[in-house]
GROMACS .gro file of C-alpha atoms in nm:
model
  107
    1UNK     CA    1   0.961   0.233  -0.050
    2UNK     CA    2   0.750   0.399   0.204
    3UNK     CA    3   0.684   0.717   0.359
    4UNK     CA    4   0.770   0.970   0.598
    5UNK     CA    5   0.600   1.302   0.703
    6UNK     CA    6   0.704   1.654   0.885
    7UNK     CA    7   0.406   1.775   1.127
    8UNK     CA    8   0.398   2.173   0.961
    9UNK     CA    9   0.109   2.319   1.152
   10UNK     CA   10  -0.079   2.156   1.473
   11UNK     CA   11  -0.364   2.371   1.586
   12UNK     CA   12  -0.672   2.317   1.856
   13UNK     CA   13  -0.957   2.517   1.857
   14UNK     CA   14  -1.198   2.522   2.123
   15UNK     CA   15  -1.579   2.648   2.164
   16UNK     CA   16  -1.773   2.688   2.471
   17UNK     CA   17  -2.154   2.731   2.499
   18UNK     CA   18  -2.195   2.778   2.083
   19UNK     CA   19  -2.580   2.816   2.024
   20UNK     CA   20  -2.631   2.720   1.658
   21UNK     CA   21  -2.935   2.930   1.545
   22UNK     CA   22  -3.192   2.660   1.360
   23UNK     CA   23  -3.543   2.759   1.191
   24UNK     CA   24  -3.797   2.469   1.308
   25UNK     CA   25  -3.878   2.275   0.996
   26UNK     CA   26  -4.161   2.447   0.751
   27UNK     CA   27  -4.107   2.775   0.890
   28UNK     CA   28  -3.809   2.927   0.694
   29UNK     CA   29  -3.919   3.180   0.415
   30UNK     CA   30  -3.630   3.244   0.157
   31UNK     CA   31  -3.488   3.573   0.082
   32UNK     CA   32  -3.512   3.526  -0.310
   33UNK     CA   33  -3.828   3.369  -0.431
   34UNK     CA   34  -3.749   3.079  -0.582
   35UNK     CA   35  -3.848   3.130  -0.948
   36UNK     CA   36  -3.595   3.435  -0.915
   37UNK     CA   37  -3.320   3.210  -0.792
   38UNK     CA   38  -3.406   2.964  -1.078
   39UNK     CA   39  -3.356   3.156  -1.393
   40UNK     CA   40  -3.083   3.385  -1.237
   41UNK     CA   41  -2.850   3.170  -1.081
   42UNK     CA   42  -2.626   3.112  -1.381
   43UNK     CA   43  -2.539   3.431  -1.453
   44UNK     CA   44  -2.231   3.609  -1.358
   45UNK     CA   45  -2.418   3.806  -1.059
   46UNK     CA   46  -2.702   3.566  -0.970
   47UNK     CA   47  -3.015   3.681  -0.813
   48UNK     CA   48  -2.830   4.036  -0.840
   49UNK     CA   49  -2.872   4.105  -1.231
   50UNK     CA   50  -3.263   4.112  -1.190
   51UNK     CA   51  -3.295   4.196  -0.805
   52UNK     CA   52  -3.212   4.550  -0.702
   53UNK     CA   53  -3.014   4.565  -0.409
   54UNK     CA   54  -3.277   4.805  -0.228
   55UNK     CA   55  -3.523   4.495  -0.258
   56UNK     CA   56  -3.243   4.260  -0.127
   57UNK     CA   57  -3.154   4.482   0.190
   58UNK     CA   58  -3.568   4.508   0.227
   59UNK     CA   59  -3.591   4.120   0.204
   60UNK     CA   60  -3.293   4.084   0.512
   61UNK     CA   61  -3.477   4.362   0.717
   62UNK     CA   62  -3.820   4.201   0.711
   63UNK     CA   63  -3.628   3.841   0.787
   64UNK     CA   64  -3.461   4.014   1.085
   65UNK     CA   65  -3.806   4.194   1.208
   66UNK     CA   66  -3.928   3.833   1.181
   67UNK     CA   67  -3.667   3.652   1.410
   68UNK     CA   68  -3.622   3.916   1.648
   69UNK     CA   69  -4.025   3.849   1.729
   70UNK     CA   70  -3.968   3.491   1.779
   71UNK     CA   71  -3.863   3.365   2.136
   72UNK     CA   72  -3.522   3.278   2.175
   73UNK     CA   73  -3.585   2.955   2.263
   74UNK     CA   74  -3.753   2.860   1.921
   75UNK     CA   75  -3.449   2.966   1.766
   76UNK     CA   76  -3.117   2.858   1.925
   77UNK     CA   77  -3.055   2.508   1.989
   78UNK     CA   78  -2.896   2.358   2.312
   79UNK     CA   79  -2.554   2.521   2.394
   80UNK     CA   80  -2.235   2.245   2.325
   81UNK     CA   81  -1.897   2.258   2.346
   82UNK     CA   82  -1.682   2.105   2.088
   83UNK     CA   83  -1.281   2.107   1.979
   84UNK     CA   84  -1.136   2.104   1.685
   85UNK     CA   85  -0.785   1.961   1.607
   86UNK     CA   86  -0.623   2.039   1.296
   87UNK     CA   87  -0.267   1.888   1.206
   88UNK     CA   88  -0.117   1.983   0.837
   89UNK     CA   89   0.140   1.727   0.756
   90UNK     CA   90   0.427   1.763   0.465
   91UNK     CA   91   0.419   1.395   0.291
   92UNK     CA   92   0.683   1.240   0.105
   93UNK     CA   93   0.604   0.933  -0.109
   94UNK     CA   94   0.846   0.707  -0.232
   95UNK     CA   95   0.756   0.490  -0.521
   96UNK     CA   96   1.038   0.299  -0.756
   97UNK     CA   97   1.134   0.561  -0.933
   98UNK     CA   98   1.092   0.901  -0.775
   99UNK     CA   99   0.945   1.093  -0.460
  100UNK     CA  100   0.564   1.225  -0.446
  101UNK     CA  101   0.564   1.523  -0.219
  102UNK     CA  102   0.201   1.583  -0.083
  103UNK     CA  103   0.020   1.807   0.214
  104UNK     CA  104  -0.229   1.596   0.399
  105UNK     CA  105  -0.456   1.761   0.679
  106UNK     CA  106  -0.603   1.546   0.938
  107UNK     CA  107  -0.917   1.732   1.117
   0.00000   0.00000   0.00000
């Protein structure tokens, strides 16, 4: 009984200065209107089988106009750093009668 494991892939990922972009609270406008999105979003396209592409791309444009107005500032919160470690592990469970093989990621 037990367990042993075989390290298969150990990876670190670093980030400096990442600005995640943020939209203060009560000021985000959706690109699909919500009634849209409601009584769309089960069918095999979505949004797409009653909203025309051209309206879409017209939608994205107008929400780009809008954030390239607003100050920088409003829109980026404070620069970070951050690392991310990623270790994907070959697992082998022994129980009474046989052996479990598994693939367990630690992040």
């Amino acid at each position: 009984k037990g367990s042993s494991s075989e390290p298969l892939l150990a990876e670190e990922a670093g980030i400096q200065a990442l600005s995640i972009y943020h939209e203060p609270a009560g000021t985000a406008e959706s690109l699909v209107p919500w009634k849209l999105y409601e009584t769309a979003r089960s069918g095999a396209l979505g949004v797409f089988e009653k909203m025309p592409q051209a309206e879409f791309v017209r939608c994205m444009t107008l929400s780009q106009q809008r954030h390239a107005r607003a100050p920088t500032a409003r829109q980026l919160m404070p620069a970070t750093n951050m690392t991310a470690t990623v270790q994907l592990k070959s697992q082998s469970l022994y129980t009474d009668l046989n052996v479990e093989n598994c693939l367990t990621m630690e992040v």
